[in-house]
Amino acid sequence: MAATKANIVRLGHIEFRVTDLERARDFYVDLLGLHETERDADRIYLRAIEDREHHCIALRKAPSAGVGALAFKVASPDDLDILERRFGALDLPMKWLQRGERLGLGPTLRIRDPLGFPIEFYAEMAPVEWLLQKSHLHRGAAPTRLDHVNVLTPDAQKGYAWYTEELGFKCAEYTEGDPPENRIWASWLYRKSTVHDIAVMTGPGPAAHHAGLALGEPMNVIRACDMLASAGYADSIERGPARHGISNAFFVYVRDPDGNRVELYTGDYLTSDPEMKPIRWHLNDKRRQTLWGAPPPRRWFEEYMGVEGMDGTDLLPVSAPLLQAIPDYID
Ligand SMILES: [Fe+2]
């Protein structure tokens, strides 16, 4: 395969569909602690305290929950041209969003990738005030940045190949089943030097499982849980707090008022060294998901966020996974 040579920098932003913009804003801003940068008629644009650019999450008014797009930042406009040529050669559905079609964003190339996902690539986003050292403005869990997204696809081996061979991602950790298949069940893939920008898991897809927000320290996870509970959102705390085997992160998963899933995540590790070998986990090693803490509830596996097609309206139908999607140790 003649892979693209475009320089993808990191996961840049995600668009969540929400049915009530103000209710969603209260959840993400007043409780989780993101900051509103700007808004228009359809969207509220949010950023985290480490962000130097316009937004990392956009909340968009829509008739149901789900994900409108996942977006990767590339190093320069030339990288967008490289991607356009390569995706054209692969005959992928593709369109350009012009500068300003989304607040703060430069020209954006939107594709439907071979896994069926709406993926956007951009090189430019408007600079904003850096809030990291504006401690008096920090609230809630004070997320530092959008760390990663986790997606579901029927064939996670194919997803691994797309990201590593075509887009130049590296693998930090992966989960595999038994021989003779030895097929990858999930992989944690990165461009920035942490465990992942995207995890690709086996499941009904194309669908999104969660977006991960990085936090400064574990106490911020606890503080978020306390605030959610006291504000009437105790039932939105879905899994954790606990520690992952994969990534080593301390985490909790929460559901927003529409059911979109967000992970609050802190304490993973550096992946910059080129000789680093991926860590292999067996699918039925429950310590890969939860090093300590309660196992995931069944709904954590069964419930997902639909994703939109190229037209940005309807959610795409999903296909059943090729491998067992729920490990044997889950009740
Ligand atoms: Fe995650």
Tab-separated table of C-alpha atoms and ligand atoms in Angstrom:
chain	number	residue	atom	x	y	z
A	1	MET	CA	0.000	0.000	0.000
A	2	ALA	CA	1.374	3.429	-0.910
A	3	ALA	CA	0.588	5.125	2.354
A	4	THR	CA	0.016	8.823	2.729
A	5	LYS	CA	3.001	10.883	3.827
A	6	ALA	CA	0.889	13.536	5.454
A	7	ASN	CA	1.996	14.617	8.916
A	8	ILE	CA	-0.944	14.127	11.268
A	9	VAL	CA	-0.162	15.933	14.531
A	10	ARG	CA	-2.890	14.770	16.921
A	11	LEU	CA	-6.595	14.371	17.510
A	12	GLY	CA	-7.946	17.909	17.317
A	13	HIS	CA	-11.647	18.017	18.095
A	14	ILE	CA	-14.896	16.101	18.210
A	15	GLU	CA	-18.445	17.230	17.509
A	16	PHE	CA	-21.157	15.897	19.829
A	17	ARG	CA	-24.792	15.989	18.766
A	18	VAL	CA	-26.999	17.215	21.634
A	19	THR	CA	-30.746	17.792	21.770
A	20	ASP	CA	-30.613	20.780	24.150
A	21	LEU	CA	-27.646	23.112	23.728
A	22	GLU	CA	-28.045	24.950	27.033
A	23	ARG	CA	-28.489	21.769	29.055
A	24	ALA	CA	-25.398	20.298	27.407
A	25	ARG	CA	-23.455	23.514	28.003
A	26	ASP	CA	-24.321	23.405	31.697
A	27	PHE	CA	-22.975	19.838	31.869
A	28	TYR	CA	-19.738	20.422	29.963
A	29	VAL	CA	-18.951	23.911	31.264
A	30	ASP	CA	-20.419	24.208	34.762
A	31	LEU	CA	-19.740	20.605	35.879
A	32	LEU	CA	-16.904	19.163	33.799
A	33	GLY	CA	-15.106	22.518	33.580
A	34	LEU	CA	-14.631	23.169	29.871
A	35	HIS	CA	-14.689	26.789	28.670
A	36	GLU	CA	-16.998	28.322	26.102
A	37	THR	CA	-14.966	30.029	23.385
A	38	GLU	CA	-17.746	31.095	21.061
A	39	ARG	CA	-21.169	30.092	19.758
A	40	ASP	CA	-23.380	30.426	16.715
A	41	ALA	CA	-26.969	29.407	16.044
A	42	ASP	CA	-26.226	25.676	15.877
A	43	ARG	CA	-23.081	25.091	17.911
A	44	ILE	CA	-21.310	25.936	21.145
A	45	TYR	CA	-17.522	25.675	20.853
A	46	LEU	CA	-15.625	24.560	23.963
A	47	ARG	CA	-11.986	24.341	24.915
A	48	ALA	CA	-9.905	22.938	27.761
A	49	ILE	CA	-7.401	24.868	29.843
A	50	GLU	CA	-4.296	23.703	27.941
A	51	ASP	CA	-5.787	24.475	24.528
A	52	ARG	CA	-4.132	27.276	22.583
A	53	GLU	CA	-6.698	27.012	19.786
A	54	HIS	CA	-10.415	27.731	19.445
A	55	HIS	CA	-12.051	24.454	20.481
A	56	CYS	CA	-11.653	20.775	21.187
A	57	ILE	CA	-15.360	19.954	21.512
A	58	ALA	CA	-18.263	21.392	19.556
A	59	LEU	CA	-21.796	20.807	20.841
A	60	ARG	CA	-24.245	20.835	17.929
A	61	LYS	CA	-28.028	20.975	18.161
A	62	ALA	CA	-29.430	17.803	16.615
A	63	PRO	CA	-32.495	15.590	16.977
A	64	SER	CA	-30.553	12.853	18.794
A	65	ALA	CA	-27.232	12.128	20.493
A	66	GLY	CA	-24.199	10.973	18.535
A	67	VAL	CA	-21.045	12.208	16.870
A	68	GLY	CA	-20.947	14.567	13.886
A	69	ALA	CA	-17.239	14.261	13.177
A	70	LEU	CA	-13.836	13.375	14.555
A	71	ALA	CA	-11.064	15.722	13.473
A	72	PHE	CA	-7.294	15.361	13.267
A	73	LYS	CA	-4.914	18.313	13.086
A	74	VAL	CA	-2.203	18.103	10.419
A	75	ALA	CA	1.060	20.034	10.429
A	76	SER	CA	0.476	22.306	7.406
A	77	PRO	CA	-1.911	23.068	4.534
A	78	ASP	CA	0.402	20.996	2.290
A	79	ASP	CA	-0.550	17.944	4.329
A	80	LEU	CA	-4.196	18.547	3.467
A	81	ASP	CA	-3.302	18.511	-0.239
A	82	ILE	CA	-1.383	15.245	0.224
A	83	LEU	CA	-4.380	13.715	1.946
A	84	GLU	CA	-6.764	14.946	-0.744
A	85	ARG	CA	-4.682	13.294	-3.467
A	86	ARG	CA	-4.346	10.044	-1.567
A	87	PHE	CA	-8.003	9.809	-0.558
A	88	GLY	CA	-8.966	10.683	-4.136
A	89	ALA	CA	-6.821	7.780	-5.388
A	90	LEU	CA	-8.600	5.528	-2.896
A	91	ASP	CA	-11.948	6.856	-4.176
A	92	LEU	CA	-13.162	7.802	-0.703
A	93	PRO	CA	-16.162	10.135	-0.316
A	94	MET	CA	-14.634	13.561	0.323
A	95	LYS	CA	-15.536	17.259	0.505
A	96	TRP	CA	-13.985	20.554	1.565
A	97	LEU	CA	-15.406	22.794	4.276
A	98	GLN	CA	-14.284	26.350	3.603
A	99	ARG	CA	-12.613	28.651	6.111
A	100	GLY	CA	-15.216	29.961	8.519
A	101	GLU	CA	-17.903	27.350	7.819
A	102	ARG	CA	-17.174	26.299	11.374
A	103	LEU	CA	-16.173	29.061	13.770
A	104	GLY	CA	-12.425	29.234	14.314
A	105	LEU	CA	-11.548	26.619	11.713
A	106	GLY	CA	-9.496	26.943	8.558
A	107	PRO	CA	-10.096	24.835	5.428
A	108	THR	CA	-11.133	21.338	6.431
A	109	LEU	CA	-11.109	18.123	4.419
A	110	ARG	CA	-13.964	15.817	5.402
A	111	ILE	CA	-13.968	12.179	4.327
A	112	ARG	CA	-15.856	9.018	5.004
A	113	ASP	CA	-12.989	6.654	5.780
A	114	PRO	CA	-12.897	2.962	4.765
A	115	LEU	CA	-14.255	2.041	8.208
A	116	GLY	CA	-17.256	4.296	7.548
A	117	PHE	CA	-16.369	7.133	9.927
A	118	PRO	CA	-16.794	10.878	9.279
A	119	ILE	CA	-13.214	12.104	9.710
A	120	GLU	CA	-12.020	15.659	9.200
A	121	PHE	CA	-8.505	17.004	8.751
A	122	TYR	CA	-7.478	20.630	9.262
A	123	ALA	CA	-4.251	22.576	9.603
A	124	GLU	CA	-5.405	25.900	11.021
A	125	MET	CA	-7.523	26.902	13.978
A	126	ALA	CA	-7.849	30.374	15.500
A	127	PRO	CA	-5.558	31.022	18.490
A	128	VAL	CA	-7.161	31.770	21.842
A	129	GLU	CA	-6.008	32.797	25.307
A	130	TRP	CA	-4.194	29.988	27.117
A	131	LEU	CA	-5.991	29.322	30.398
A	132	LEU	CA	-3.540	26.879	31.978
A	133	GLN	CA	-2.132	29.475	34.352
A	134	LYS	CA	-5.422	31.314	34.893
A	135	SER	CA	-6.134	29.174	37.941
A	136	HIS	CA	-8.899	31.441	39.165
A	137	LEU	CA	-10.887	30.440	36.054
A	138	HIS	CA	-10.524	26.674	36.525
A	139	ARG	CA	-13.733	24.832	37.405
A	140	GLY	CA	-15.017	21.303	37.867
A	141	ALA	CA	-12.556	18.658	36.693
A	142	ALA	CA	-10.581	21.376	34.851
A	143	PRO	CA	-9.876	19.238	31.738
A	144	THR	CA	-6.494	20.074	30.265
A	145	ARG	CA	-7.153	18.853	26.680
A	146	LEU	CA	-8.997	16.402	24.488
A	147	ASP	CA	-6.780	13.337	24.817
A	148	HIS	CA	-8.338	10.679	22.598
A	149	VAL	CA	-11.378	9.163	21.038
A	150	ASN	CA	-12.397	5.507	21.147
A	151	VAL	CA	-14.342	4.043	18.228
A	152	LEU	CA	-16.091	0.759	17.441
A	153	THR	CA	-15.800	-1.099	14.172
A	154	PRO	CA	-16.798	-4.637	13.147
A	155	ASP	CA	-13.233	-5.469	12.024
A	156	ALA	CA	-10.700	-3.912	14.414
A	157	GLN	CA	-7.829	-5.622	12.556
A	158	LYS	CA	-8.789	-3.613	9.464
A	159	GLY	CA	-8.997	-0.483	11.614
A	160	TYR	CA	-5.506	-1.118	12.971
A	161	ALA	CA	-4.161	-1.524	9.413
A	162	TRP	CA	-5.848	1.694	8.200
A	163	TYR	CA	-4.387	3.839	10.930
A	164	THR	CA	-0.904	2.288	11.117
A	165	GLU	CA	-0.162	1.472	7.474
A	166	GLU	CA	-2.083	4.277	5.763
A	167	LEU	CA	-2.022	7.190	8.203
A	168	GLY	CA	1.257	6.569	10.043
A	169	PHE	CA	-0.052	5.981	13.547
A	170	LYS	CA	2.002	3.930	16.030
A	171	CYS	CA	0.604	1.340	18.381
A	172	ALA	CA	1.128	1.627	22.148
A	173	GLU	CA	-0.944	-1.393	23.248
A	174	TYR	CA	-3.280	-3.943	21.700
A	175	THR	CA	-5.682	-6.695	22.665
A	176	GLU	CA	-5.751	-10.001	20.871
A	177	GLY	CA	-7.793	-13.189	20.987
A	178	ASP	CA	-6.578	-16.781	20.853
A	179	PRO	CA	-4.710	-18.563	18.069
A	180	PRO	CA	-5.220	-19.621	15.347
A	181	GLU	CA	-6.962	-16.351	14.503
A	182	ASN	CA	-4.727	-14.012	16.526
A	183	ARG	CA	-6.814	-11.141	15.256
A	184	ILE	CA	-6.455	-7.756	16.898
A	185	TRP	CA	-9.535	-7.093	19.015
A	186	ALA	CA	-8.560	-3.522	19.833
A	187	SER	CA	-5.563	-1.202	19.455
A	188	TRP	CA	-4.437	2.054	21.078
A	189	LEU	CA	-2.868	4.209	18.381
A	190	TYR	CA	-1.030	7.517	18.605
A	191	ARG	CA	0.493	10.393	16.697
A	192	LYS	CA	1.244	12.627	19.710
A	193	SER	CA	3.607	11.033	22.224
A	194	THR	CA	1.083	9.566	24.642
A	195	VAL	CA	-0.757	6.229	24.638
A	196	HIS	CA	-3.338	7.184	22.055
A	197	ASP	CA	-5.121	9.686	19.912
A	198	ILE	CA	-7.580	7.002	18.863
A	199	ALA	CA	-8.449	3.530	20.116
A	200	VAL	CA	-10.120	1.184	17.645
A	201	MET	CA	-12.194	-1.531	19.332
A	202	THR	CA	-14.289	-4.434	18.094
A	203	GLY	CA	-18.002	-3.665	18.227
A	204	PRO	CA	-21.036	-2.670	16.190
A	205	GLY	CA	-19.862	0.044	13.847
A	206	PRO	CA	-19.105	2.509	12.565
A	207	ALA	CA	-19.839	3.994	15.983
A	208	ALA	CA	-18.059	6.044	18.607
A	209	HIS	CA	-17.601	4.701	22.112
A	210	HIS	CA	-16.263	7.732	24.002
A	211	ALA	CA	-14.102	10.824	23.937
A	212	GLY	CA	-11.356	11.064	26.565
A	213	LEU	CA	-10.593	14.360	28.294
A	214	ALA	CA	-7.211	14.590	30.019
A	215	LEU	CA	-7.152	15.905	33.593
A	216	GLY	CA	-4.251	17.215	35.661
A	217	GLU	CA	-4.495	14.719	38.487
A	218	PRO	CA	-6.649	11.899	39.955
A	219	MET	CA	-8.253	14.243	42.503
A	220	ASN	CA	-9.952	16.012	39.604
A	221	VAL	CA	-11.714	12.735	38.740
A	222	ILE	CA	-13.028	12.518	42.318
A	223	ARG	CA	-14.032	16.168	42.299
A	224	ALA	CA	-15.961	15.671	39.050
A	225	CYS	CA	-17.847	12.730	40.573
A	226	ASP	CA	-18.708	14.762	43.678
A	227	MET	CA	-19.951	17.655	41.568
A	228	LEU	CA	-21.964	15.437	39.235
A	229	ALA	CA	-23.609	13.678	42.174
A	230	SER	CA	-24.485	16.884	43.996
A	231	ALA	CA	-25.918	18.395	40.810
A	232	GLY	CA	-28.264	15.423	40.293
A	233	TYR	CA	-26.144	13.511	37.786
A	234	ALA	CA	-25.076	10.577	40.004
A	235	ASP	CA	-26.638	8.118	37.551
A	236	SER	CA	-24.529	9.537	34.732
A	237	ILE	CA	-21.392	8.096	36.399
A	238	GLU	CA	-21.223	4.866	34.408
A	239	ARG	CA	-17.920	3.143	35.217
A	240	GLY	CA	-15.166	3.825	37.737
A	241	PRO	CA	-13.360	5.614	39.210
A	242	ALA	CA	-10.734	2.906	38.734
A	243	ARG	CA	-7.412	2.336	37.011
A	244	HIS	CA	-6.951	0.892	33.531
A	245	GLY	CA	-4.369	-1.803	32.793
A	246	ILE	CA	-4.081	-0.513	29.231
A	247	SER	CA	-2.719	3.070	29.384
A	248	ASN	CA	-2.326	2.934	33.201
A	249	ALA	CA	-4.774	5.831	33.412
A	250	PHE	CA	-6.989	6.633	36.402
A	251	PHE	CA	-10.446	7.199	34.975
A	252	VAL	CA	-14.179	7.563	35.222
A	253	TYR	CA	-16.732	7.312	32.402
A	254	VAL	CA	-19.690	9.673	32.488
A	255	ARG	CA	-22.665	10.149	30.187
A	256	ASP	CA	-23.813	13.629	29.212
A	257	PRO	CA	-27.527	14.543	29.454
A	258	ASP	CA	-28.088	13.076	25.959
A	259	GLY	CA	-26.129	9.891	26.680
A	260	ASN	CA	-22.920	10.804	24.868
A	261	ARG	CA	-20.028	9.132	26.696
A	262	VAL	CA	-16.976	10.997	28.024
A	263	GLU	CA	-14.000	9.552	29.871
A	264	LEU	CA	-12.145	11.684	32.408
A	265	TYR	CA	-8.603	10.380	32.171
A	266	THR	CA	-5.273	11.046	33.849
A	267	GLY	CA	-1.890	9.417	34.367
A	268	ASP	CA	-0.886	7.645	31.153
A	269	TYR	CA	2.703	7.543	29.909
A	270	LEU	CA	5.186	8.806	27.312
A	271	THR	CA	5.482	6.942	23.993
A	272	SER	CA	8.119	9.012	22.194
A	273	ASP	CA	10.934	6.441	22.005
A	274	PRO	CA	11.110	4.801	18.567
A	275	GLU	CA	12.236	1.404	19.860
A	276	MET	CA	9.220	1.070	22.130
A	277	LYS	CA	7.327	-2.177	21.477
A	278	PRO	CA	3.540	-2.346	21.757
A	279	ILE	CA	2.192	-4.097	24.851
A	280	ARG	CA	0.033	-7.153	24.068
A	281	TRP	CA	-2.962	-8.099	26.235
A	282	HIS	CA	-5.226	-11.109	25.910
A	283	LEU	CA	-8.874	-10.317	25.280
A	284	ASN	CA	-9.992	-12.167	28.398
A	285	ASP	CA	-7.389	-10.671	30.725
A	286	LYS	CA	-9.710	-8.466	32.720
A	287	ARG	CA	-6.773	-6.504	34.178
A	288	ARG	CA	-6.261	-4.914	30.755
A	289	GLN	CA	-9.493	-2.958	31.196
A	290	THR	CA	-9.501	-2.595	34.948
A	291	LEU	CA	-6.207	-2.992	36.796
A	292	TRP	CA	-8.209	-2.426	39.944
A	293	GLY	CA	-11.800	-1.408	40.509
A	294	ALA	CA	-15.205	-2.742	39.501
A	295	PRO	CA	-15.483	-4.391	36.059
A	296	PRO	CA	-17.340	-2.472	33.346
A	297	PRO	CA	-21.120	-2.764	33.419
A	298	ARG	CA	-22.585	-4.587	30.435
A	299	ARG	CA	-24.033	-1.349	29.049
A	300	TRP	CA	-20.493	0.027	28.713
A	301	PHE	CA	-20.034	-2.549	25.933
A	302	GLU	CA	-23.539	-2.491	24.514
A	303	GLU	CA	-24.247	1.233	24.243
A	304	TYR	CA	-22.496	3.458	21.741
A	305	MET	CA	-22.808	6.767	19.926
A	306	GLY	CA	-23.896	6.689	16.300
A	307	VAL	CA	-21.856	8.652	13.759
A	308	GLU	CA	-22.975	10.767	10.812
A	309	GLY	CA	-22.308	10.214	7.137
A	310	MET	CA	-20.936	12.766	4.678
A	311	ASP	CA	-24.055	14.932	4.648
A	312	GLY	CA	-23.881	15.576	8.375
A	313	THR	CA	-27.475	14.727	9.198
A	314	ASP	CA	-28.590	11.129	9.670
A	315	LEU	CA	-26.721	8.621	11.814
A	316	LEU	CA	-25.251	5.710	9.904
A	317	PRO	CA	-26.534	2.154	10.364
A	318	VAL	CA	-24.074	-0.182	12.100
A	319	SER	CA	-22.872	-3.662	11.171
A	320	ALA	CA	-22.347	-6.504	13.633
A	321	PRO	CA	-18.794	-7.194	14.843
A	322	LEU	CA	-16.776	-10.040	13.316
A	323	LEU	CA	-15.448	-11.116	16.734
A	324	GLN	CA	-17.136	-11.485	20.105
A	325	ALA	CA	-17.548	-7.913	21.359
A	326	ILE	CA	-18.138	-8.615	25.071
A	327	PRO	CA	-15.365	-10.465	26.964
A	328	ASP	CA	-16.205	-13.700	28.796
A	329	TYR	CA	-15.643	-12.154	32.226
A	330	ILE	CA	-18.547	-9.695	31.889
A	331	ASP	CA	-21.800	-10.866	33.541
B	1	FE	FE	-10.493	6.069	26.696
